[in-house]
Amino acid sequence: MDEHIRKSMIKKIDHIGIAVKNIEEQLSWYRDVLGFELLGIENVESQKVRVAFFAIGGVHLELLEPTSPESPIAKFLEKRGTGVHHISYEVDDVQKAIDYLQKNSVQMIDIPRAGANNLTVAFVHPKASQGILTELCAHQHEH
Ligand code: CO
């Protein structure tokens, strides 16, 4: 691997995605007990999920609630129950990061697409990411 590119590609952990059955049932823990700021709740129609974002120390928590039994999150909950679903790493440019990973024989399951919280996101193939579902994301900047 090209060390220089590798070191500069990932900027930070942007968020941790957590699969939940019901966002409202989780609010008393994350918002009221832990005191995290609730940034908002939104629907991501394409993924059939409702998403709540919390801020803590420059990192976000993303609670993912399925809005349909067909949602990938519904399938995850069936198999694994409530728990950590993915880690999302921030990059400057999702397509460039994908190009780099594919050059290094890393398989993707995604192309860059719109995610919650004004992010462009893409998932790495779970077989390529050592058992941790890994998302690349970039913040969409206003021009
Ligand atoms: Co995410």
Short mmCIF file of N, CA, C and O and ligand atoms in Angstrom, two decimals:
data_model
loop_
_atom_site.label_atom_id
_atom_site.label_comp_id
_atom_site.label_asym_id
_atom_site.label_seq_id
_atom_site.Cartn_x
_atom_site.Cartn_y
_atom_site.Cartn_z
N MET A 1 0.83 -1.21 0.00
CA MET A 1 0.00 0.00 0.00
C MET A 1 0.87 1.25 0.00
O MET A 1 1.96 1.26 0.53
N ASP A 2 0.32 2.28 -0.59
CA ASP A 2 1.00 3.57 -0.58
C ASP A 2 0.77 4.23 0.78
O ASP A 2 -0.32 4.67 1.11
N GLU A 3 1.83 4.26 1.59
CA GLU A 3 1.71 4.73 2.98
C GLU A 3 1.17 6.16 3.06
O GLU A 3 0.36 6.48 3.92
N HIS A 4 1.65 7.00 2.15
CA HIS A 4 1.27 8.41 2.22
C HIS A 4 -0.24 8.57 1.99
O HIS A 4 -0.93 9.26 2.73
N ILE A 5 -0.73 7.88 0.98
CA ILE A 5 -2.17 7.97 0.69
C ILE A 5 -2.97 7.36 1.83
O ILE A 5 -3.94 7.91 2.30
N ARG A 6 -2.50 6.21 2.32
CA ARG A 6 -3.24 5.52 3.36
C ARG A 6 -3.40 6.40 4.60
O ARG A 6 -4.47 6.51 5.17
N LYS A 7 -2.32 7.05 5.00
CA LYS A 7 -2.36 7.86 6.22
C LYS A 7 -3.25 9.08 6.07
O LYS A 7 -3.81 9.55 7.04
N SER A 8 -3.36 9.61 4.87
CA SER A 8 -4.11 10.85 4.72
C SER A 8 -5.56 10.63 4.34
O SER A 8 -6.35 11.56 4.38
N MET A 9 -5.92 9.40 4.00
CA MET A 9 -7.26 9.18 3.46
C MET A 9 -8.35 9.34 4.52
O MET A 9 -9.33 10.02 4.31
N ILE A 10 -8.17 8.69 5.67
CA ILE A 10 -9.19 8.73 6.73
C ILE A 10 -8.89 9.89 7.66
O ILE A 10 -7.80 9.98 8.22
N LYS A 11 -9.87 10.76 7.84
CA LYS A 11 -9.64 11.94 8.69
C LYS A 11 -9.97 11.66 10.15
O LYS A 11 -9.25 12.08 11.05
N LYS A 12 -11.08 11.00 10.39
CA LYS A 12 -11.49 10.73 11.77
C LYS A 12 -12.67 9.76 11.76
O LYS A 12 -13.22 9.47 10.69
N ILE A 13 -13.05 9.28 12.93
CA ILE A 13 -14.33 8.57 13.05
C ILE A 13 -15.41 9.63 13.03
O ILE A 13 -15.40 10.56 13.84
N ASP A 14 -16.31 9.53 12.05
CA ASP A 14 -17.40 10.51 11.98
C ASP A 14 -18.54 10.11 12.90
O ASP A 14 -19.04 10.91 13.66
N HIS A 15 -18.95 8.85 12.79
CA HIS A 15 -20.02 8.38 13.66
C HIS A 15 -20.00 6.87 13.82
O HIS A 15 -19.36 6.16 13.05
N ILE A 16 -20.70 6.43 14.86
CA ILE A 16 -20.93 5.01 15.09
C ILE A 16 -22.42 4.78 14.89
O ILE A 16 -23.24 5.50 15.46
N GLY A 17 -22.75 3.83 14.04
CA GLY A 17 -24.16 3.52 13.75
C GLY A 17 -24.64 2.40 14.66
O GLY A 17 -23.97 1.37 14.79
N ILE A 18 -25.79 2.62 15.29
CA ILE A 18 -26.34 1.63 16.23
C ILE A 18 -27.75 1.27 15.77
O ILE A 18 -28.60 2.16 15.57
N ALA A 19 -28.00 -0.02 15.57
CA ALA A 19 -29.33 -0.49 15.15
C ALA A 19 -30.23 -0.58 16.37
O ALA A 19 -29.85 -1.19 17.38
N VAL A 20 -31.41 0.05 16.28
CA VAL A 20 -32.36 0.03 17.40
C VAL A 20 -33.77 -0.26 16.88
O VAL A 20 -34.07 0.00 15.72
N LYS A 21 -34.61 -0.82 17.75
CA LYS A 21 -35.98 -1.12 17.33
C LYS A 21 -36.82 0.15 17.34
O LYS A 21 -37.71 0.32 16.52
N ASN A 22 -36.54 1.05 18.28
CA ASN A 22 -37.38 2.23 18.45
C ASN A 22 -36.54 3.38 19.01
O ASN A 22 -36.00 3.28 20.10
N ILE A 23 -36.42 4.44 18.25
CA ILE A 23 -35.59 5.58 18.66
C ILE A 23 -36.10 6.20 19.96
O ILE A 23 -35.32 6.51 20.87
N GLU A 24 -37.42 6.39 20.06
CA GLU A 24 -37.98 7.07 21.23
C GLU A 24 -37.62 6.34 22.53
O GLU A 24 -37.37 6.97 23.55
N GLU A 25 -37.58 5.00 22.46
CA GLU A 25 -37.23 4.23 23.67
C GLU A 25 -35.79 4.45 24.10
O GLU A 25 -35.41 4.13 25.22
N GLN A 26 -34.95 4.95 23.19
CA GLN A 26 -33.53 5.13 23.48
C GLN A 26 -33.21 6.54 23.99
O GLN A 26 -32.12 6.78 24.50
N LEU A 27 -34.15 7.46 23.82
CA LEU A 27 -33.85 8.87 24.11
C LEU A 27 -33.52 9.10 25.57
O LEU A 27 -32.64 9.91 25.89
N SER A 28 -34.21 8.38 26.48
CA SER A 28 -33.96 8.65 27.89
C SER A 28 -32.53 8.28 28.25
O SER A 28 -31.92 8.92 29.11
N TRP A 29 -31.96 7.27 27.60
CA TRP A 29 -30.57 6.87 27.89
C TRP A 29 -29.58 7.87 27.29
O TRP A 29 -28.80 8.50 27.99
N TYR A 30 -29.64 8.07 25.98
CA TYR A 30 -28.60 8.87 25.32
C TYR A 30 -28.73 10.36 25.62
O TYR A 30 -27.74 11.05 25.87
N ARG A 31 -29.97 10.87 25.60
CA ARG A 31 -30.16 12.31 25.78
C ARG A 31 -30.26 12.69 27.25
O ARG A 31 -29.57 13.59 27.72
N ASP A 32 -31.08 11.94 28.01
CA ASP A 32 -31.39 12.38 29.37
C ASP A 32 -30.35 11.89 30.39
O ASP A 32 -29.97 12.65 31.27
N VAL A 33 -29.92 10.64 30.27
CA VAL A 33 -28.94 10.13 31.25
C VAL A 33 -27.52 10.51 30.84
O VAL A 33 -26.79 11.14 31.61
N LEU A 34 -27.11 10.18 29.62
CA LEU A 34 -25.74 10.49 29.20
C LEU A 34 -25.57 11.97 28.83
O LEU A 34 -24.46 12.49 28.83
N GLY A 35 -26.67 12.63 28.50
CA GLY A 35 -26.62 14.08 28.25
C GLY A 35 -26.10 14.46 26.88
O GLY A 35 -25.62 15.57 26.67
N PHE A 36 -26.20 13.54 25.91
CA PHE A 36 -25.76 13.87 24.55
C PHE A 36 -26.77 14.78 23.89
O PHE A 36 -27.97 14.66 24.09
N GLU A 37 -26.25 15.68 23.05
CA GLU A 37 -27.13 16.59 22.33
C GLU A 37 -27.79 15.87 21.16
O GLU A 37 -27.11 15.29 20.30
N LEU A 38 -29.13 15.90 21.13
CA LEU A 38 -29.86 15.31 20.00
C LEU A 38 -29.87 16.33 18.86
O LEU A 38 -30.45 17.41 18.96
N LEU A 39 -29.19 16.01 17.77
CA LEU A 39 -29.06 16.97 16.66
C LEU A 39 -30.27 16.95 15.75
O LEU A 39 -30.56 17.94 15.07
N GLY A 40 -30.96 15.81 15.72
CA GLY A 40 -32.15 15.75 14.86
C GLY A 40 -32.51 14.31 14.55
O GLY A 40 -31.75 13.38 14.82
N ILE A 41 -33.71 14.17 14.00
CA ILE A 41 -34.21 12.86 13.57
C ILE A 41 -34.70 13.02 12.14
O ILE A 41 -35.41 13.99 11.84
N GLU A 42 -34.29 12.14 11.25
CA GLU A 42 -34.75 12.25 9.87
C GLU A 42 -34.98 10.88 9.25
O GLU A 42 -34.45 9.87 9.73
N ASN A 43 -35.79 10.87 8.19
CA ASN A 43 -36.04 9.64 7.44
C ASN A 43 -35.07 9.53 6.28
O ASN A 43 -34.83 10.52 5.58
N VAL A 44 -34.49 8.34 6.09
CA VAL A 44 -33.73 8.09 4.86
C VAL A 44 -34.52 7.03 4.10
O VAL A 44 -34.43 5.84 4.37
N GLU A 45 -35.34 7.54 3.16
CA GLU A 45 -36.29 6.71 2.44
C GLU A 45 -35.60 5.57 1.70
O GLU A 45 -36.05 4.43 1.73
N SER A 46 -34.46 5.88 1.06
CA SER A 46 -33.77 4.88 0.22
C SER A 46 -33.31 3.68 1.05
O SER A 46 -33.21 2.57 0.53
N GLN A 47 -33.02 3.89 2.33
CA GLN A 47 -32.56 2.78 3.18
C GLN A 47 -33.66 2.27 4.11
O GLN A 47 -33.42 1.39 4.92
N LYS A 48 -34.86 2.88 4.00
CA LYS A 48 -35.98 2.49 4.85
C LYS A 48 -35.61 2.52 6.33
O LYS A 48 -35.84 1.58 7.09
N VAL A 49 -35.02 3.65 6.73
CA VAL A 49 -34.66 3.85 8.13
C VAL A 49 -35.02 5.26 8.59
O VAL A 49 -35.09 6.20 7.80
N ARG A 50 -35.26 5.36 9.89
CA ARG A 50 -35.31 6.65 10.58
C ARG A 50 -34.02 6.76 11.34
O ARG A 50 -33.56 5.78 11.93
N VAL A 51 -33.42 7.95 11.34
CA VAL A 51 -32.10 8.11 11.91
C VAL A 51 -32.09 9.26 12.91
O VAL A 51 -32.56 10.36 12.60
N ALA A 52 -31.57 9.00 14.12
CA ALA A 52 -31.38 10.06 15.11
C ALA A 52 -29.89 10.27 15.29
O ALA A 52 -29.12 9.30 15.39
N PHE A 53 -29.47 11.54 15.31
CA PHE A 53 -28.06 11.86 15.49
C PHE A 53 -27.81 12.53 16.83
O PHE A 53 -28.51 13.47 17.20
N PHE A 54 -26.81 12.04 17.54
CA PHE A 54 -26.35 12.67 18.78
C PHE A 54 -24.91 13.12 18.60
O PHE A 54 -24.14 12.47 17.89
N ALA A 55 -24.54 14.20 19.30
CA ALA A 55 -23.16 14.68 19.25
C ALA A 55 -22.49 14.43 20.59
O ALA A 55 -23.07 14.68 21.64
N ILE A 56 -21.26 13.90 20.52
CA ILE A 56 -20.47 13.73 21.74
C ILE A 56 -18.99 13.83 21.39
O ILE A 56 -18.45 13.02 20.64
N GLY A 57 -18.35 14.88 21.86
CA GLY A 57 -16.89 15.03 21.69
C GLY A 57 -16.42 15.02 20.25
O GLY A 57 -15.37 14.45 19.96
N GLY A 58 -17.16 15.64 19.34
CA GLY A 58 -16.74 15.71 17.95
C GLY A 58 -17.08 14.46 17.15
O GLY A 58 -16.78 14.38 15.96
N VAL A 59 -17.69 13.47 17.79
CA VAL A 59 -18.13 12.26 17.10
C VAL A 59 -19.65 12.20 17.23
O VAL A 59 -20.22 12.73 18.19
N HIS A 60 -20.30 11.58 16.25
CA HIS A 60 -21.75 11.41 16.33
C HIS A 60 -22.11 9.96 16.61
O HIS A 60 -21.36 9.05 16.26
N LEU A 61 -23.23 9.78 17.26
CA LEU A 61 -23.88 8.47 17.31
C LEU A 61 -25.08 8.56 16.38
O LEU A 61 -25.80 9.56 16.38
N GLU A 62 -25.27 7.51 15.60
CA GLU A 62 -26.36 7.46 14.63
C GLU A 62 -27.25 6.28 15.02
O GLU A 62 -26.84 5.13 14.87
N LEU A 63 -28.44 6.56 15.56
CA LEU A 63 -29.37 5.48 15.88
C LEU A 63 -30.21 5.19 14.65
O LEU A 63 -30.80 6.11 14.07
N LEU A 64 -30.26 3.95 14.25
CA LEU A 64 -30.95 3.55 13.02
C LEU A 64 -32.14 2.66 13.37
O LEU A 64 -31.96 1.58 13.93
N GLU A 65 -33.33 3.15 13.03
CA GLU A 65 -34.57 2.40 13.31
C GLU A 65 -35.21 2.02 11.98
O GLU A 65 -35.40 2.88 11.12
N PRO A 66 -35.53 0.74 11.77
CA PRO A 66 -36.14 0.36 10.48
C PRO A 66 -37.55 0.92 10.34
O PRO A 66 -38.29 1.00 11.31
N THR A 67 -37.91 1.35 9.13
CA THR A 67 -39.28 1.82 8.87
C THR A 67 -40.05 0.80 8.06
O THR A 67 -41.20 1.03 7.70
N SER A 68 -39.40 -0.33 7.75
CA SER A 68 -40.06 -1.39 6.98
C SER A 68 -39.35 -2.70 7.29
O SER A 68 -38.14 -2.71 7.59
N PRO A 69 -40.08 -3.83 7.23
CA PRO A 69 -39.43 -5.13 7.44
C PRO A 69 -38.36 -5.41 6.38
O PRO A 69 -37.50 -6.28 6.57
N GLU A 70 -38.44 -4.69 5.25
CA GLU A 70 -37.46 -4.88 4.16
C GLU A 70 -36.17 -4.11 4.41
O GLU A 70 -35.21 -4.26 3.66
N SER A 71 -36.15 -3.28 5.42
CA SER A 71 -34.96 -2.47 5.69
C SER A 71 -33.78 -3.36 6.08
O SER A 71 -33.94 -4.34 6.79
N PRO A 72 -32.57 -3.03 5.60
CA PRO A 72 -31.39 -3.79 6.03
C PRO A 72 -31.23 -3.78 7.56
O PRO A 72 -30.71 -4.74 8.13
N ILE A 73 -31.71 -2.72 8.19
CA ILE A 73 -31.62 -2.64 9.66
C ILE A 73 -32.60 -3.62 10.32
O ILE A 73 -32.27 -4.22 11.36
N ALA A 74 -33.77 -3.82 9.73
CA ALA A 74 -34.72 -4.81 10.26
C ALA A 74 -34.08 -6.19 10.22
O ALA A 74 -34.19 -6.98 11.17
N LYS A 75 -33.37 -6.48 9.13
CA LYS A 75 -32.72 -7.80 9.00
C LYS A 75 -31.60 -7.95 10.01
O LYS A 75 -31.40 -9.02 10.60
N PHE A 76 -30.85 -6.88 10.21
CA PHE A 76 -29.77 -6.90 11.21
C PHE A 76 -30.35 -7.15 12.60
O PHE A 76 -29.84 -7.98 13.35
N LEU A 77 -31.44 -6.47 12.96
CA LEU A 77 -32.05 -6.62 14.29
C LEU A 77 -32.56 -8.04 14.51
O LEU A 77 -32.43 -8.59 15.60
N GLU A 78 -33.13 -8.63 13.44
CA GLU A 78 -33.61 -10.01 13.54
C GLU A 78 -32.48 -10.96 13.89
O GLU A 78 -32.62 -11.85 14.72
N LYS A 79 -31.34 -10.77 13.24
CA LYS A 79 -30.21 -11.68 13.42
C LYS A 79 -29.41 -11.38 14.69
O LYS A 79 -28.98 -12.29 15.39
N ARG A 80 -29.19 -10.11 14.97
CA ARG A 80 -28.23 -9.75 16.01
C ARG A 80 -28.82 -8.99 17.18
O ARG A 80 -28.17 -8.84 18.20
N GLY A 81 -30.01 -8.45 17.02
CA GLY A 81 -30.61 -7.62 18.06
C GLY A 81 -30.01 -6.22 18.07
O GLY A 81 -29.15 -5.88 17.25
N THR A 82 -30.44 -5.41 19.03
CA THR A 82 -29.95 -4.04 19.16
C THR A 82 -28.45 -4.05 19.38
O THR A 82 -27.94 -4.85 20.17
N GLY A 83 -27.73 -3.20 18.67
CA GLY A 83 -26.29 -3.15 18.88
C GLY A 83 -25.56 -2.35 17.82
O GLY A 83 -26.18 -1.78 16.91
N VAL A 84 -24.23 -2.32 17.93
CA VAL A 84 -23.42 -1.56 16.99
C VAL A 84 -23.56 -2.16 15.59
O VAL A 84 -23.39 -3.37 15.40
N HIS A 85 -23.90 -1.32 14.63
CA HIS A 85 -24.14 -1.77 13.26
C HIS A 85 -22.95 -1.44 12.34
O HIS A 85 -22.52 -2.27 11.57
N HIS A 86 -22.43 -0.22 12.44
CA HIS A 86 -21.28 0.13 11.59
C HIS A 86 -20.46 1.26 12.21
O HIS A 86 -20.94 1.97 13.10
N ILE A 87 -19.23 1.38 11.73
CA ILE A 87 -18.39 2.53 12.06
C ILE A 87 -18.20 3.32 10.77
O ILE A 87 -17.98 2.74 9.70
N SER A 88 -18.34 4.62 10.85
CA SER A 88 -18.22 5.46 9.67
C SER A 88 -17.00 6.37 9.79
O SER A 88 -16.86 7.12 10.76
N TYR A 89 -16.11 6.27 8.80
CA TYR A 89 -14.89 7.07 8.77
C TYR A 89 -15.06 8.23 7.79
O TYR A 89 -15.53 8.03 6.68
N GLU A 90 -14.66 9.40 8.23
CA GLU A 90 -14.76 10.56 7.35
C GLU A 90 -13.56 10.62 6.41
O GLU A 90 -12.41 10.48 6.84
N VAL A 91 -13.85 10.85 5.14
CA VAL A 91 -12.82 11.07 4.12
C VAL A 91 -13.15 12.38 3.40
O VAL A 91 -14.25 12.90 3.52
N ASP A 92 -12.18 12.90 2.64
CA ASP A 92 -12.44 14.13 1.89
C ASP A 92 -13.39 13.89 0.73
O ASP A 92 -14.25 14.70 0.43
N ASP A 93 -13.20 12.75 0.09
CA ASP A 93 -13.91 12.47 -1.15
C ASP A 93 -14.19 10.97 -1.21
O ASP A 93 -13.25 10.17 -1.29
N VAL A 94 -15.46 10.60 -1.13
CA VAL A 94 -15.82 9.18 -1.03
C VAL A 94 -15.38 8.41 -2.28
O VAL A 94 -14.83 7.32 -2.18
N GLN A 95 -15.60 9.00 -3.46
CA GLN A 95 -15.23 8.29 -4.69
C GLN A 95 -13.71 8.06 -4.77
O GLN A 95 -13.27 6.99 -5.15
N LYS A 96 -12.94 9.05 -4.35
CA LYS A 96 -11.47 8.89 -4.37
C LYS A 96 -11.05 7.80 -3.40
O LYS A 96 -10.13 7.02 -3.68
N ALA A 97 -11.70 7.74 -2.24
CA ALA A 97 -11.37 6.70 -1.26
C ALA A 97 -11.72 5.32 -1.80
O ALA A 97 -10.96 4.36 -1.64
N ILE A 98 -12.86 5.23 -2.50
CA ILE A 98 -13.26 3.96 -3.11
C ILE A 98 -12.24 3.55 -4.17
O ILE A 98 -11.80 2.40 -4.22
N ASP A 99 -11.85 4.50 -5.01
CA ASP A 99 -10.86 4.20 -6.07
C ASP A 99 -9.58 3.65 -5.44
O ASP A 99 -9.01 2.67 -5.91
N TYR A 100 -9.15 4.28 -4.37
CA TYR A 100 -7.94 3.86 -3.68
C TYR A 100 -8.10 2.45 -3.11
O TYR A 100 -7.23 1.59 -3.30
N LEU A 101 -9.22 2.19 -2.43
CA LEU A 101 -9.43 0.87 -1.82
C LEU A 101 -9.52 -0.21 -2.90
O LEU A 101 -8.94 -1.29 -2.76
N GLN A 102 -10.24 0.08 -3.98
CA GLN A 102 -10.39 -0.92 -5.04
C GLN A 102 -9.06 -1.21 -5.71
O GLN A 102 -8.79 -2.34 -6.11
N LYS A 103 -8.20 -0.20 -5.79
CA LYS A 103 -6.86 -0.41 -6.33
C LYS A 103 -6.09 -1.39 -5.45
O LYS A 103 -5.18 -2.08 -5.89
N ASN A 104 -6.46 -1.42 -4.17
CA ASN A 104 -5.83 -2.33 -3.21
C ASN A 104 -6.68 -3.58 -2.97
O ASN A 104 -6.60 -4.20 -1.90
N SER A 105 -7.51 -3.93 -3.98
CA SER A 105 -8.30 -5.15 -3.98
C SER A 105 -9.32 -5.24 -2.85
O SER A 105 -9.67 -6.32 -2.41
N VAL A 106 -9.77 -4.09 -2.35
CA VAL A 106 -10.81 -4.08 -1.31
C VAL A 106 -12.16 -3.96 -2.02
O VAL A 106 -12.37 -3.05 -2.82
N GLN A 107 -13.06 -4.91 -1.71
CA GLN A 107 -14.36 -4.95 -2.36
C GLN A 107 -15.34 -3.99 -1.67
O GLN A 107 -15.38 -3.90 -0.45
N MET A 108 -16.14 -3.29 -2.49
CA MET A 108 -17.17 -2.39 -1.96
C MET A 108 -18.54 -3.04 -2.18
O MET A 108 -18.69 -3.92 -3.02
N ILE A 109 -19.56 -2.63 -1.41
CA ILE A 109 -20.93 -3.06 -1.73
C ILE A 109 -21.77 -1.85 -2.14
O ILE A 109 -22.98 -1.94 -2.21
N ASP A 110 -21.13 -0.75 -2.40
CA ASP A 110 -21.83 0.51 -2.58
C ASP A 110 -21.12 1.39 -3.59
O ASP A 110 -19.94 1.23 -3.85
N ILE A 111 -21.89 2.36 -4.11
CA ILE A 111 -21.30 3.52 -4.78
C ILE A 111 -21.68 4.73 -3.91
O ILE A 111 -22.58 4.61 -3.08
N PRO A 112 -21.02 5.87 -4.05
CA PRO A 112 -21.37 7.01 -3.21
C PRO A 112 -22.84 7.39 -3.37
O PRO A 112 -23.34 7.48 -4.48
N ARG A 113 -23.52 7.57 -2.23
CA ARG A 113 -24.94 7.93 -2.27
C ARG A 113 -25.24 8.84 -1.09
O ARG A 113 -24.44 8.97 -0.17
N ALA A 114 -26.44 9.44 -1.12
CA ALA A 114 -26.82 10.38 -0.06
C ALA A 114 -27.25 9.61 1.18
O ALA A 114 -28.08 8.70 1.11
N GLY A 115 -26.65 9.94 2.32
CA GLY A 115 -27.06 9.37 3.60
C GLY A 115 -27.71 10.43 4.46
O GLY A 115 -28.01 11.53 4.00
N ALA A 116 -27.93 10.09 5.73
CA ALA A 116 -28.54 11.06 6.66
C ALA A 116 -27.53 12.15 6.99
O ALA A 116 -26.33 12.02 6.74
N ASN A 117 -28.02 13.25 7.57
CA ASN A 117 -27.17 14.31 8.09
C ASN A 117 -26.26 14.95 7.03
O ASN A 117 -25.11 15.30 7.31
N ASN A 118 -26.77 15.07 5.80
CA ASN A 118 -26.01 15.69 4.69
C ASN A 118 -24.68 15.01 4.41
O ASN A 118 -23.70 15.69 4.09
N LEU A 119 -24.66 13.70 4.54
CA LEU A 119 -23.43 12.97 4.25
C LEU A 119 -23.55 12.25 2.91
O LEU A 119 -24.63 11.82 2.53
N THR A 120 -22.43 12.13 2.22
CA THR A 120 -22.31 11.18 1.13
C THR A 120 -21.66 9.95 1.73
O THR A 120 -20.65 10.07 2.43
N VAL A 121 -22.25 8.77 1.51
CA VAL A 121 -21.76 7.56 2.19
C VAL A 121 -21.59 6.42 1.20
O VAL A 121 -22.19 6.41 0.13
N ALA A 122 -20.75 5.44 1.59
CA ALA A 122 -20.63 4.18 0.84
C ALA A 122 -20.08 3.12 1.79
O ALA A 122 -19.18 3.40 2.58
N PHE A 123 -20.62 1.91 1.70
CA PHE A 123 -20.18 0.82 2.56
C PHE A 123 -19.14 -0.05 1.87
O PHE A 123 -19.27 -0.39 0.69
N VAL A 124 -18.13 -0.43 2.64
CA VAL A 124 -17.15 -1.42 2.22
C VAL A 124 -17.80 -2.79 2.38
O VAL A 124 -18.63 -2.99 3.28
N HIS A 125 -17.43 -3.76 1.54
CA HIS A 125 -17.97 -5.11 1.70
C HIS A 125 -17.53 -5.68 3.04
O HIS A 125 -16.36 -5.61 3.39
N PRO A 126 -18.48 -6.24 3.85
CA PRO A 126 -18.12 -6.72 5.20
C PRO A 126 -17.01 -7.76 5.19
O PRO A 126 -16.23 -7.84 6.15
N LYS A 127 -16.93 -8.55 4.10
CA LYS A 127 -15.86 -9.56 4.04
C LYS A 127 -14.49 -8.92 3.92
O LYS A 127 -13.48 -9.53 4.26
N ALA A 128 -14.47 -7.69 3.41
CA ALA A 128 -13.18 -7.01 3.21
C ALA A 128 -12.78 -6.20 4.43
O ALA A 128 -11.64 -5.75 4.54
N SER A 129 -13.73 -5.99 5.38
CA SER A 129 -13.44 -5.06 6.47
C SER A 129 -13.37 -5.75 7.83
O SER A 129 -13.73 -5.17 8.85
N GLN A 130 -12.90 -6.98 7.82
CA GLN A 130 -12.53 -7.68 9.06
C GLN A 130 -13.68 -7.79 10.05
O GLN A 130 -13.50 -7.68 11.27
N GLY A 131 -14.89 -8.03 9.52
CA GLY A 131 -16.02 -8.29 10.39
C GLY A 131 -16.71 -7.07 10.96
O GLY A 131 -17.73 -7.20 11.64
N ILE A 132 -16.18 -5.88 10.68
CA ILE A 132 -16.82 -4.65 11.14
C ILE A 132 -17.40 -3.94 9.93
O ILE A 132 -16.66 -3.55 9.03
N LEU A 133 -18.70 -3.80 9.89
CA LEU A 133 -19.30 -3.08 8.77
C LEU A 133 -18.75 -1.65 8.78
O LEU A 133 -18.83 -0.94 9.77
N THR A 134 -18.14 -1.28 7.66
CA THR A 134 -17.38 -0.03 7.58
C THR A 134 -17.96 0.87 6.51
O THR A 134 -18.15 0.45 5.37
N GLU A 135 -18.25 2.10 6.91
CA GLU A 135 -18.82 3.09 6.01
C GLU A 135 -17.80 4.20 5.79
O GLU A 135 -17.10 4.59 6.73
N LEU A 136 -17.70 4.69 4.58
CA LEU A 136 -16.92 5.90 4.30
C LEU A 136 -17.91 7.03 4.15
O LEU A 136 -18.99 6.85 3.57
N CYS A 137 -17.57 8.20 4.67
CA CYS A 137 -18.51 9.32 4.50
C CYS A 137 -17.76 10.62 4.28
O CYS A 137 -16.59 10.76 4.66
N ALA A 138 -18.44 11.54 3.63
CA ALA A 138 -17.92 12.90 3.45
C ALA A 138 -19.07 13.86 3.65
O ALA A 138 -20.20 13.58 3.24
N HIS A 139 -18.80 14.97 4.31
CA HIS A 139 -19.84 15.98 4.52
C HIS A 139 -20.04 16.76 3.23
O HIS A 139 -19.08 17.16 2.58
N GLN A 140 -21.30 16.89 2.84
CA GLN A 140 -21.61 17.67 1.63
C GLN A 140 -21.50 19.13 1.99
O GLN A 140 -22.19 19.61 2.88
N HIS A 141 -20.59 19.80 1.31
CA HIS A 141 -20.37 21.21 1.61
C HIS A 141 -21.29 22.08 0.77
O HIS A 141 -21.56 21.77 -0.37
N GLU A 142 -21.73 23.16 1.37
CA GLU A 142 -22.54 24.12 0.62
C GLU A 142 -21.60 25.06 -0.14
O GLU A 142 -20.62 25.53 0.42
N HIS A 143 -21.93 25.27 -1.41
CA HIS A 143 -21.06 26.14 -2.21
C HIS A 143 -21.75 27.47 -2.46
O HIS A 143 -22.96 27.54 -2.47
CO CO B 1 -23.67 5.79 9.06
#
